[in-house]
XYZ file of C-alpha atoms in Angstrom:
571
model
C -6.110 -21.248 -3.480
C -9.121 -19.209 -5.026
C -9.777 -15.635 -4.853
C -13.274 -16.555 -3.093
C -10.903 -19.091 -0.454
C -7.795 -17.301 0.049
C -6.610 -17.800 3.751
C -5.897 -14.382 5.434
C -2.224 -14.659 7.182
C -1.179 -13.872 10.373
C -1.077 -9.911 9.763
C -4.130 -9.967 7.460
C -7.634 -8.314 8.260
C -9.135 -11.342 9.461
C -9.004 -15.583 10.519
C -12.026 -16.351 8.001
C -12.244 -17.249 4.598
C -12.293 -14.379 2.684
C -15.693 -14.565 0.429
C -16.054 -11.179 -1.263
C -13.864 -8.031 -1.712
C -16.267 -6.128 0.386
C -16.218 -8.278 3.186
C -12.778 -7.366 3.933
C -12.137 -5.868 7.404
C -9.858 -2.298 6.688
C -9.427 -0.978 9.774
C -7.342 -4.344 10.344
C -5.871 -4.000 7.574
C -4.422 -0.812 8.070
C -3.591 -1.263 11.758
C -1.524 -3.965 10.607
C -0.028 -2.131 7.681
C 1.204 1.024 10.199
C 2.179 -1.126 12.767
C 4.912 -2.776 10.096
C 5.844 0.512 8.768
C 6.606 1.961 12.225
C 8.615 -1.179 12.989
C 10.232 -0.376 9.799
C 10.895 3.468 10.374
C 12.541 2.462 14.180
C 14.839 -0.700 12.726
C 15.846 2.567 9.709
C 16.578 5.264 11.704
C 18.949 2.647 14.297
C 20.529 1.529 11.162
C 19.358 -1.856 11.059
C 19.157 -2.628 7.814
C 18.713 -6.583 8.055
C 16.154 -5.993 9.865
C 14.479 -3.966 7.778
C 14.561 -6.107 4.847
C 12.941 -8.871 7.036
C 9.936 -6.173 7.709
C 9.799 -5.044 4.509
C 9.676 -8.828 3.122
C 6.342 -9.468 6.063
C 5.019 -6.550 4.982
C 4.742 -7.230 0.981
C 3.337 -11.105 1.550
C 0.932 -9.755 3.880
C -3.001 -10.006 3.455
C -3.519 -6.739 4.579
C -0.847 -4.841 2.464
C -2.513 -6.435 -0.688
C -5.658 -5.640 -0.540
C -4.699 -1.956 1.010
C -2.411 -1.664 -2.462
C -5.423 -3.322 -5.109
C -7.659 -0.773 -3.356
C -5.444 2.232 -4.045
C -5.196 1.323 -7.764
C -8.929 0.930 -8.281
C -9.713 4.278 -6.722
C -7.782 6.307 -8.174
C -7.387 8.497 -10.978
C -6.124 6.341 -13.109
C -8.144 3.504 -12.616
C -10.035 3.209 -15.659
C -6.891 2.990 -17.899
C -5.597 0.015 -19.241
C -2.179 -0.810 -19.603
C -0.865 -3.384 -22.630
C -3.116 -6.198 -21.458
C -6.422 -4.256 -21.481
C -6.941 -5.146 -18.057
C -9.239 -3.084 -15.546
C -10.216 -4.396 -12.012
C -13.542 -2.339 -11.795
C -15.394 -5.530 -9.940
C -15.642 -6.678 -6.496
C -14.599 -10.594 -7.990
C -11.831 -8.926 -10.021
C -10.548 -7.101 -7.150
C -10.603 -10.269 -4.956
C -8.700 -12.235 -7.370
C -6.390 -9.708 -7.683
C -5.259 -9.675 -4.232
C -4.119 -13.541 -4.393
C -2.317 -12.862 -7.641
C -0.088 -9.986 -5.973
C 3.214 -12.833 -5.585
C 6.525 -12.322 -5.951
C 7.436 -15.597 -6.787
C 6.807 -15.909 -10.613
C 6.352 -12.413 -10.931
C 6.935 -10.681 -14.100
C 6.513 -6.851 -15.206
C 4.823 -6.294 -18.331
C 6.177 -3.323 -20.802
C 4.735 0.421 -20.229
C 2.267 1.662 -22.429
C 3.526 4.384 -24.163
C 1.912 7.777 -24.172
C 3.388 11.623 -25.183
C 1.452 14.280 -23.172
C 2.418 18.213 -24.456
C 4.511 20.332 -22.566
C 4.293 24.437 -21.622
C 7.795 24.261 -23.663
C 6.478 22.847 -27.062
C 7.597 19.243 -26.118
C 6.316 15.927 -25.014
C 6.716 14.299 -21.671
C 7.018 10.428 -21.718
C 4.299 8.888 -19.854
C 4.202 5.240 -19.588
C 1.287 3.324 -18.215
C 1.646 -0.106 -16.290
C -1.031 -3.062 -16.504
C -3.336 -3.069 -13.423
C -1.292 -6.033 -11.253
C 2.239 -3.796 -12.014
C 0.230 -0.974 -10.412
C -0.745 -2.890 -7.395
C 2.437 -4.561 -7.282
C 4.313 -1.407 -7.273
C 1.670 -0.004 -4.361
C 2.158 -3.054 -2.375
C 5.951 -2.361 -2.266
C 5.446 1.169 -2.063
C 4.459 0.379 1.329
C 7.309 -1.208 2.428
C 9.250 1.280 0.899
C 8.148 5.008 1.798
C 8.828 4.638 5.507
C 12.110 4.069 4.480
C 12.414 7.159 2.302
C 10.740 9.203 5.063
C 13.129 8.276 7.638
C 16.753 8.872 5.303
C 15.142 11.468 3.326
C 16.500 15.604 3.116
C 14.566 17.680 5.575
C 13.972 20.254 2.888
C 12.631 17.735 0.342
C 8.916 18.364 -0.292
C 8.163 16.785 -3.525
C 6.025 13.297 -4.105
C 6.239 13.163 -0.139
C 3.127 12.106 2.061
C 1.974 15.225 4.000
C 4.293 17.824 2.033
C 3.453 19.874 -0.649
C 4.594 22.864 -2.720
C 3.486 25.257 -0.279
C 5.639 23.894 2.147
C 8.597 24.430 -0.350
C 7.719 27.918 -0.926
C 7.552 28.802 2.514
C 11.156 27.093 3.330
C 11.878 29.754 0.380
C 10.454 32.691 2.254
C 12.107 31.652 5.477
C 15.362 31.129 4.101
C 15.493 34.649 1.490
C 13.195 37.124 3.066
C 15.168 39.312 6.019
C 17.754 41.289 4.915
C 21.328 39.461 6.509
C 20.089 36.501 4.168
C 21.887 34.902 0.932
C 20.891 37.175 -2.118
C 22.379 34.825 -5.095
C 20.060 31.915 -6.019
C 21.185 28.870 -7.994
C 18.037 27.873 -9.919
C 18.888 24.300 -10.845
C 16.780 21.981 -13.326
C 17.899 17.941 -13.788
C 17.743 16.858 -17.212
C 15.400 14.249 -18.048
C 15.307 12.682 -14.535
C 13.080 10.320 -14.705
C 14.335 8.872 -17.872
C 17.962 9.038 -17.351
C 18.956 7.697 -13.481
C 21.250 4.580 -13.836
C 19.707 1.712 -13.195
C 22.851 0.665 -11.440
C 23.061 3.300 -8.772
C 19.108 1.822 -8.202
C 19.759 -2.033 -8.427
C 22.555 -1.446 -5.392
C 21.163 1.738 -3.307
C 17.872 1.097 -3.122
C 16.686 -0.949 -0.002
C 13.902 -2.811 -1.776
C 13.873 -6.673 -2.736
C 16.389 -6.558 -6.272
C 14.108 -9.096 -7.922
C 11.269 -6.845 -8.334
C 12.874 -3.670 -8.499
C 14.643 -4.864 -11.644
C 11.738 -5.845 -13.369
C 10.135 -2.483 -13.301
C 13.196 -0.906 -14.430
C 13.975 -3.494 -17.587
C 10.090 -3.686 -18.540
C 10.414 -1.669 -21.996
C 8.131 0.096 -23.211
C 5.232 -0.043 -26.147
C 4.464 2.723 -28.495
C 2.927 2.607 -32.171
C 3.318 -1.405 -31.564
C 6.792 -1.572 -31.080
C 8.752 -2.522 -28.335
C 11.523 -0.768 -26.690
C 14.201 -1.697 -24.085
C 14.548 0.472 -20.925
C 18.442 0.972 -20.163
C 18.056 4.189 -17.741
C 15.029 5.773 -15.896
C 12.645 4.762 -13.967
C 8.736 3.444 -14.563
C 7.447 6.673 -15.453
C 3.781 6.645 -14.690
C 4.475 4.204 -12.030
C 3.289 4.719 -8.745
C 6.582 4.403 -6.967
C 8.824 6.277 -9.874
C 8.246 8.985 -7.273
C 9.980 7.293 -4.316
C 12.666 6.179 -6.552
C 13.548 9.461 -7.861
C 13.561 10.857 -4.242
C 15.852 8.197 -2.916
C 18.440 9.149 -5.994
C 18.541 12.535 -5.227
C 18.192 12.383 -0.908
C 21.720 13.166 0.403
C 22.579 15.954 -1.773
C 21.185 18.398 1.255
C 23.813 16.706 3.255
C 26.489 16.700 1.489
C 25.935 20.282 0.814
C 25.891 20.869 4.466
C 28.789 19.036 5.120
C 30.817 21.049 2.509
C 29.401 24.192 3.452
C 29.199 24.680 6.834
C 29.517 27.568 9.001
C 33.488 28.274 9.654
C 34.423 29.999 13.138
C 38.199 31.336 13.089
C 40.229 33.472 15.665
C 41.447 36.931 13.872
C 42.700 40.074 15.362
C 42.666 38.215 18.534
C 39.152 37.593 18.479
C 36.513 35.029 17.514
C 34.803 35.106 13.885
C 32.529 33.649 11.868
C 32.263 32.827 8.266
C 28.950 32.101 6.900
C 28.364 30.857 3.674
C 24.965 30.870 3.636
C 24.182 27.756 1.349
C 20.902 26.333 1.901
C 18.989 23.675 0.016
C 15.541 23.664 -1.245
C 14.462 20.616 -3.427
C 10.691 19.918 -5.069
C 10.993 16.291 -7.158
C 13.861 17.322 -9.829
C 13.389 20.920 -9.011
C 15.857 22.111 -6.710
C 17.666 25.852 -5.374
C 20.584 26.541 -3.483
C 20.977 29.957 -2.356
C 24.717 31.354 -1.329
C 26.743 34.397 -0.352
C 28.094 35.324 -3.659
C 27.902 34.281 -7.461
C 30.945 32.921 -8.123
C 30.345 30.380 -5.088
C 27.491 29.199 -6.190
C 29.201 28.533 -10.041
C 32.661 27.488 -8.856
C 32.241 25.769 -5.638
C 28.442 24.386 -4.885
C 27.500 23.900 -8.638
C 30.437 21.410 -9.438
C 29.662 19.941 -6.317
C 25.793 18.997 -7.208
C 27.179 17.646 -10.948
C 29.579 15.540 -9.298
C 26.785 14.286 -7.081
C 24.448 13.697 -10.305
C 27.080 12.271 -12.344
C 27.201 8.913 -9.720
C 23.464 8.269 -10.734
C 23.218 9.254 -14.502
C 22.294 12.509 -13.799
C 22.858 16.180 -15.071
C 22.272 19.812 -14.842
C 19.773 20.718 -18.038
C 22.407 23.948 -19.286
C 19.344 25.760 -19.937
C 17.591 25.889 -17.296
C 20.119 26.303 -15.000
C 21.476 29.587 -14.025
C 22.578 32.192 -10.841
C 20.105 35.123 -10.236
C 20.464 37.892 -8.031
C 17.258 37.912 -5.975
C 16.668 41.470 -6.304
C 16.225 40.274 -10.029
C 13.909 37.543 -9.036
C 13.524 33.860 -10.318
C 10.621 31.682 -10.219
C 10.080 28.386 -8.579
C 7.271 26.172 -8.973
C 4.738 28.798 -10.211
C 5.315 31.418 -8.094
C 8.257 34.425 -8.522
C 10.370 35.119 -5.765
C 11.710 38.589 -5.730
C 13.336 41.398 -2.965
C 11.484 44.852 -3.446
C 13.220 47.470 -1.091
C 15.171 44.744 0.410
C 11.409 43.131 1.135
C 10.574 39.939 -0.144
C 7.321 38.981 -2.371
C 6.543 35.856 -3.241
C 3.995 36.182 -6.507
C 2.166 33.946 -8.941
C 4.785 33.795 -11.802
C 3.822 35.506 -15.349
C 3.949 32.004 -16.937
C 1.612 30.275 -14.421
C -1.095 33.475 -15.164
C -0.641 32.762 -18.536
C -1.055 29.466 -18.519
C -4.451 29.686 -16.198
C -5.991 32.223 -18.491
C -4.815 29.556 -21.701
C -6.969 27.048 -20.321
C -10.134 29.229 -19.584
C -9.629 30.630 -23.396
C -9.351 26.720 -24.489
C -12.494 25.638 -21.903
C -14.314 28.605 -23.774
C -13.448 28.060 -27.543
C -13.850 24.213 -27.107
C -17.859 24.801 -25.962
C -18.731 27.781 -28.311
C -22.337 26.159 -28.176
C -22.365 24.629 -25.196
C -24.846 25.240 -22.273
C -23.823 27.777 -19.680
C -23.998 25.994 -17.039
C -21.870 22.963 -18.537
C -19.022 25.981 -19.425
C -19.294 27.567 -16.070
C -19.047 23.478 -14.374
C -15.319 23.612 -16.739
C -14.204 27.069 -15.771
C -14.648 26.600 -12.161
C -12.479 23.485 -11.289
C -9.484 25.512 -13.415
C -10.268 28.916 -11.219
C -10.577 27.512 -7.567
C -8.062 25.406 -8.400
C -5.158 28.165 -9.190
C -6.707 30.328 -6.474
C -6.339 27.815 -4.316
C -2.658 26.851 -5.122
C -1.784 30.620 -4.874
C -3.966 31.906 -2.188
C -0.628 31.688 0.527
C 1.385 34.304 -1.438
C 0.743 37.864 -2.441
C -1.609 37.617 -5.011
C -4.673 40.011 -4.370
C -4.077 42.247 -7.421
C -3.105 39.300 -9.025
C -6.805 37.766 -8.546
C -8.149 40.439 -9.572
C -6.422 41.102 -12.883
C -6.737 37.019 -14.179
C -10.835 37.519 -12.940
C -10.930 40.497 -15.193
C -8.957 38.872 -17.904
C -12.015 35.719 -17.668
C -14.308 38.194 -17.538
C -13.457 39.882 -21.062
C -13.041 35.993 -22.776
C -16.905 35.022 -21.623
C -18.138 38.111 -22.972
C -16.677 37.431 -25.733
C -17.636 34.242 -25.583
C -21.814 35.269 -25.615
C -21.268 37.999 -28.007
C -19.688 35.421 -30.289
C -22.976 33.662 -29.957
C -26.062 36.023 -30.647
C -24.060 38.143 -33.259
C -27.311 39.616 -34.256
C -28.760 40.761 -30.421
C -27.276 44.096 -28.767
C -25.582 43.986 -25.589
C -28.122 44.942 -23.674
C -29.781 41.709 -23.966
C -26.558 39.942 -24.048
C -25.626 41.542 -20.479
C -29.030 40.429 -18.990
C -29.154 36.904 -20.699
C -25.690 35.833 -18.935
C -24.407 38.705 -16.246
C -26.420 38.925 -13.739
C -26.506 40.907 -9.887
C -25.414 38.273 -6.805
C -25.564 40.395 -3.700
C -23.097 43.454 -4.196
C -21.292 41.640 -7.188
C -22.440 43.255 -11.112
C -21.542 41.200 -14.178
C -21.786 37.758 -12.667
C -20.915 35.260 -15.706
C -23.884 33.583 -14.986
C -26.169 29.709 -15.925
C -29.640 29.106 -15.880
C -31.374 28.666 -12.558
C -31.360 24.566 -11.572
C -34.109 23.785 -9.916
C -33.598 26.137 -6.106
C -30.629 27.225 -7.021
C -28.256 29.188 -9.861
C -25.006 28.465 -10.727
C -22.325 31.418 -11.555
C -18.655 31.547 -12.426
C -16.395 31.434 -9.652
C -14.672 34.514 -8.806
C -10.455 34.815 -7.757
C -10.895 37.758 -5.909
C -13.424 36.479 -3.159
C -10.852 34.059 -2.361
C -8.949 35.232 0.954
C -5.199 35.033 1.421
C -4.165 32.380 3.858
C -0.925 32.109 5.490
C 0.201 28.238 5.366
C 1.462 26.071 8.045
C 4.904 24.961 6.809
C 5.431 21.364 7.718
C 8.202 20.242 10.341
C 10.933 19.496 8.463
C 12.526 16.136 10.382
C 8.418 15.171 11.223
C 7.771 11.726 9.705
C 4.136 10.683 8.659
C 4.878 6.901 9.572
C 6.467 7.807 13.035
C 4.153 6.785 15.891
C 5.444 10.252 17.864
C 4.412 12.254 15.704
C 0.995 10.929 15.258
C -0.891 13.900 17.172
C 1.004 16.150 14.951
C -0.181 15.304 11.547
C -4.024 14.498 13.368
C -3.639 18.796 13.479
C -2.906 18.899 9.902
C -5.021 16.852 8.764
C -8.339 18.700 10.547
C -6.925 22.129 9.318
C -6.546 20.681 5.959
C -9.929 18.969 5.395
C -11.862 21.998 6.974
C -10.189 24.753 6.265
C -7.652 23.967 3.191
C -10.415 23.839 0.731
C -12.262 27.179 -0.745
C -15.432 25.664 -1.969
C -15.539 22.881 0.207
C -17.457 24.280 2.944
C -20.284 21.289 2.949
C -17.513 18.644 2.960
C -15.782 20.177 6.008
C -18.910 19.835 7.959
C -19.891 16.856 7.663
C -16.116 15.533 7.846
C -16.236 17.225 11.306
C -19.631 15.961 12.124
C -18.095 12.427 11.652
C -14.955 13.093 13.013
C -13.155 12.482 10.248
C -13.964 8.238 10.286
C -15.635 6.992 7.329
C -19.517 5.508 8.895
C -19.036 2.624 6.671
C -15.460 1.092 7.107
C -14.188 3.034 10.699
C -11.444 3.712 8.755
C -10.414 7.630 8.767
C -11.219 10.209 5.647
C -7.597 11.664 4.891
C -7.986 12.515 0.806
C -10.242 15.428 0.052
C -9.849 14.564 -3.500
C -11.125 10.860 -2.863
C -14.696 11.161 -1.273
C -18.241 10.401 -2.236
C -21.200 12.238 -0.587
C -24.415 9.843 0.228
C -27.546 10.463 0.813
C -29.238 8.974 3.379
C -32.555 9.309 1.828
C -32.489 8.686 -1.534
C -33.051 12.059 -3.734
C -35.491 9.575 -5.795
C -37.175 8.793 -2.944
C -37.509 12.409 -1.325
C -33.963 12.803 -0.003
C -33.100 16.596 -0.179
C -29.415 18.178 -0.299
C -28.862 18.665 3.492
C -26.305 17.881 6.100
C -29.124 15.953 8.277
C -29.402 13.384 5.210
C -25.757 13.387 4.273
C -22.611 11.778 4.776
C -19.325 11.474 3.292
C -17.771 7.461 2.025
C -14.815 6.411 0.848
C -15.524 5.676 -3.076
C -15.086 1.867 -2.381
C -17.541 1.832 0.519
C -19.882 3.957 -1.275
C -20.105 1.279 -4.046
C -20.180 -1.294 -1.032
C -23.976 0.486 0.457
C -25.060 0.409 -3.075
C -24.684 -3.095 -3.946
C -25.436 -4.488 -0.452
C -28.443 -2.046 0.149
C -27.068 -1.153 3.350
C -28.452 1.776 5.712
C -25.906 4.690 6.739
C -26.895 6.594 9.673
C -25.592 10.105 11.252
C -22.969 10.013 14.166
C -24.603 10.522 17.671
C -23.207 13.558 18.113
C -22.514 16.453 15.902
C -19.684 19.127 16.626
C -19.667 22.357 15.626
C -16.918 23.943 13.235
């Protein structure tokens, strides 16, 4: 069977011949691709675990779950990187092909290619980097997988999750610390070396995914300087599921911590009484804090506990970055410090993540010493919104305003550096210019209608954030309406900056115009012009819409026409 002949099964997109990757039908496809993973989410949570395995095995040989898994790995980031074999899928034929050669029978991993990325900390992090068809094999089971993980997963989990992120986290923190008959000690708690160091053991015989393939990924070795390497521990780093995997080792340490710790009632005195421990769980990927009633019971009862926990799957507590703080000290937690002032609690950008902002607009700035303005101020801004945007949900007003200050001193450095010979009168009027009631806009040379200036921190507003539902599950059918509420807030009002994106994703209701399937990934979209610029098209929402990459590529090559939706609503 060809890649231009392959017969689409019985939960596949469609009964014809499948001719060309963009031919496929996707709003089949993922129809069919929910409707297994909901099956598989009801046969979890009823403790049906044959049954599961039988969905899960439908699933991964299904048409549909292919080509939804080849798509993700040729859209995203990573898409252009090659693994050992040099292989990219950047065609329509390849892509095709690629879907019939997604088998488990035969199937063999191919080693990681090796690559160190620096840490804040001075050392390297591990990354290794799968061929293209380990990628989409990994996606494909991925699929089967993550409803599982959803359904037997900790409620206070929120890293590498579908719909959870570390706001959520950080607001579980703030619930959990903030009034005053709450747990002041904090046990900060790091893993060492997760990734590389979970037995592949505990994985072969815990996880519910089909052993075969599951051991493959973990015994792949790895490449680096043209040497091979045997994996004994660890998972694929790199690998799209190493996520999943890692959450699945470390799920159930929330309950057994509840189950140890619960709340005691006693009679004394002749009356009823209570003893609280206060232990609560907070978890982000290999991150994790436990808060309790005193030090000494979070060192000599809950903190043997967790190592005797880790200890099953290969795992430890990294000594060093471990420790009990009193939260009137404070303690920091995925950027942000959390700290009682008065008995109040503030929850702050940390002094390492300011630091390590303003490091990157100093490297942006000494890297392009001669570069146009405009090209500097098209770097600084992605690094700027960006941290704005990750902080803008704690109290960080003065906070914005210091770091734009701070960027504000580097790019004036940064144009005195260049005319060393011009005073700063001419300096000031050459790149700072008056927008509205601003002064001293770090500004680029006008582009045809319009100018383009550094982004400022402090015109950011701060946003309270809608903590997720902590037992809500993305791939439960009942709580479908529920993440449909997210998912408008988040596209149209989640994103500073993105102002032009959130109308027209309203105007279209959130459905991609091209495949009817819907626009979930504000990361992942291509604008199109109706009108060609080239041809007279201007930069309006009347002549715009917003594609999926893949069906963007799919009106270009096929020269097909993309019209507005009938109606337009309002946001």
């Amino acid at each position: 069977m060809t890649a231009t002949t392959m017969k689409i099964d019985e939960v596949g997109a469609s009964s014809d011949n499948l001719e060309h990757w963009h031919d496929i039908e996707w709003v089949k496809c993922h129809k069919n691709v929910k409707r297994l993973q909901a099956r598989i989410v009801k046969a979890t949570a009823e403790g049906r675990w044959g049954k599961v395995k039988n969905l899960q095995r439908i699933l991964t040989h299904s048409f549909s779950a292919k080509a939804i898994a080849v798509k993700r790995v040729t859209e995203n980031r990573g898409k252009k990187t090659a693994g050992v074999d040099g292989e990219t899928w950047n065609t329509p034929e390849s892509k095709a092909k690629a879907i019939d050669s997604l088998k488990r029978r035969g199937y063999k991993s191919s080693p990681l290619r090796r690559v160190e990325i620096p840490k804040k900390d001075g050392t390297k992090r591990k990354l290794g980097i799968p061929t293209m068809k380990d990628r989409a094999m990994q996606a494909l089971y991925l699929l089967a997988l993550e409803p599982v993980a959803e359904t037997t997963g900790d409620l206070n989990s929120y890293g590498f999750r579908p719909e959870r992120a570390t706001a959520d986290a950080r607001d579980q923190g703030f619930l959990t610390l903030a009034k005053e008959d709450r747990p002041q000690w904090i046990l900060e708690a790091d893993i060492k070396g997760c990734f590389d160091n979970i037995s592949h053991e505990w994985l072969l015989e815990n996880i519910p995914l089909d052993r075969k393939v599951l051991g493959e990924w973990l015994k792949a070795g790895v490449i680096y300087n043209g040497e091979f390497t045997q994996t004994e521990t660890g998972t694929p780093q790199g690998g799209i599921i190493s996520p999943t995997l890692a959450n699945l080792a470390l799920d159930g340490l929330e309950k057994v911590i509840n189950q140890n710790f619960k709340r005691q009632r006693y009679w004394a005195d002749g009356k009823r009484k209570s003893k609280n421990p206060r232990v609560n769980f907070i978890r982000y990927a290999d991150d994790f804090i436990i808060t309790g009633n005193s030090k000494e019971l979070l060192e000599n009862e809950v903190k043997p506990l967790v190592e005797s926990f880790l200890k099953e799957r290969g795992l430890e507590l990294s000594p060093e970055k471990t420790k009990v703080t009193h939260i009137d000290e404070g303690f920091n937690f995925l950027g942000w410090n959390f700290r009682k002032y008065d008995s109040k609690l503030l929850i702050k950008p940390s002094k390492d993540s300011i630091k390590n902002v303003l490091g990157k607009v100093k490297g942006i700035l000494n890297s392009n010493k001669n570069a146009k303005t405009e090209n500097v101020i098209n770097l600084l801004n992605p690094v700027i919104t960006g941290w704005a945007n990750y902080h803008k949900g704690t109290v960080a007003k003065e906070t914005f305003s210091y770091v734009d200050h701070q960027i504000w001193i580097k790019t004036w450095q940064w144009a005195v550096r260049r005319h060393p010979n011009k005073g700063k009168i001419w300096i000031k009027e050459k790149y700072f210019k008056s927008v509205g009631n601003q002064n001293w806009v770090f500004s680029g040379e006008n582009q045809g209608e319009q100018s383009i200036k550094l982004a400022s921190m402090a015109a950011v507003p701060i946003e309270r954030h809608i903590k997720i539902q902590a037992d809500s599950n993305p791939y439960d059918p009942k709580y479908e309406q529920y993440f449909e509420k997210r998912l408008h807030v988040k596209m149209t009002k989640g994103q500073i900056g993105k102002t032009k994106l959130a109308r027209l994703w309203v105007q279209q209701k959130g459905i991609c115009p091209v495949c009817k399937v819907r626009i979930d990934d504000v990361e992942n979209i291509n604008i199109h012009h109706i009108l060609e610029k080239a041809k007279g098209g201007k930069d309006i929402n009347s002549n715009l819409v917003i594609l999926h990459p893949n069906c963007h590529r799919k009106v270009h090559s096929r020269n097909l026409k993309v019209s507005k939706p009938d109606r337009e609503t309002d946001l």
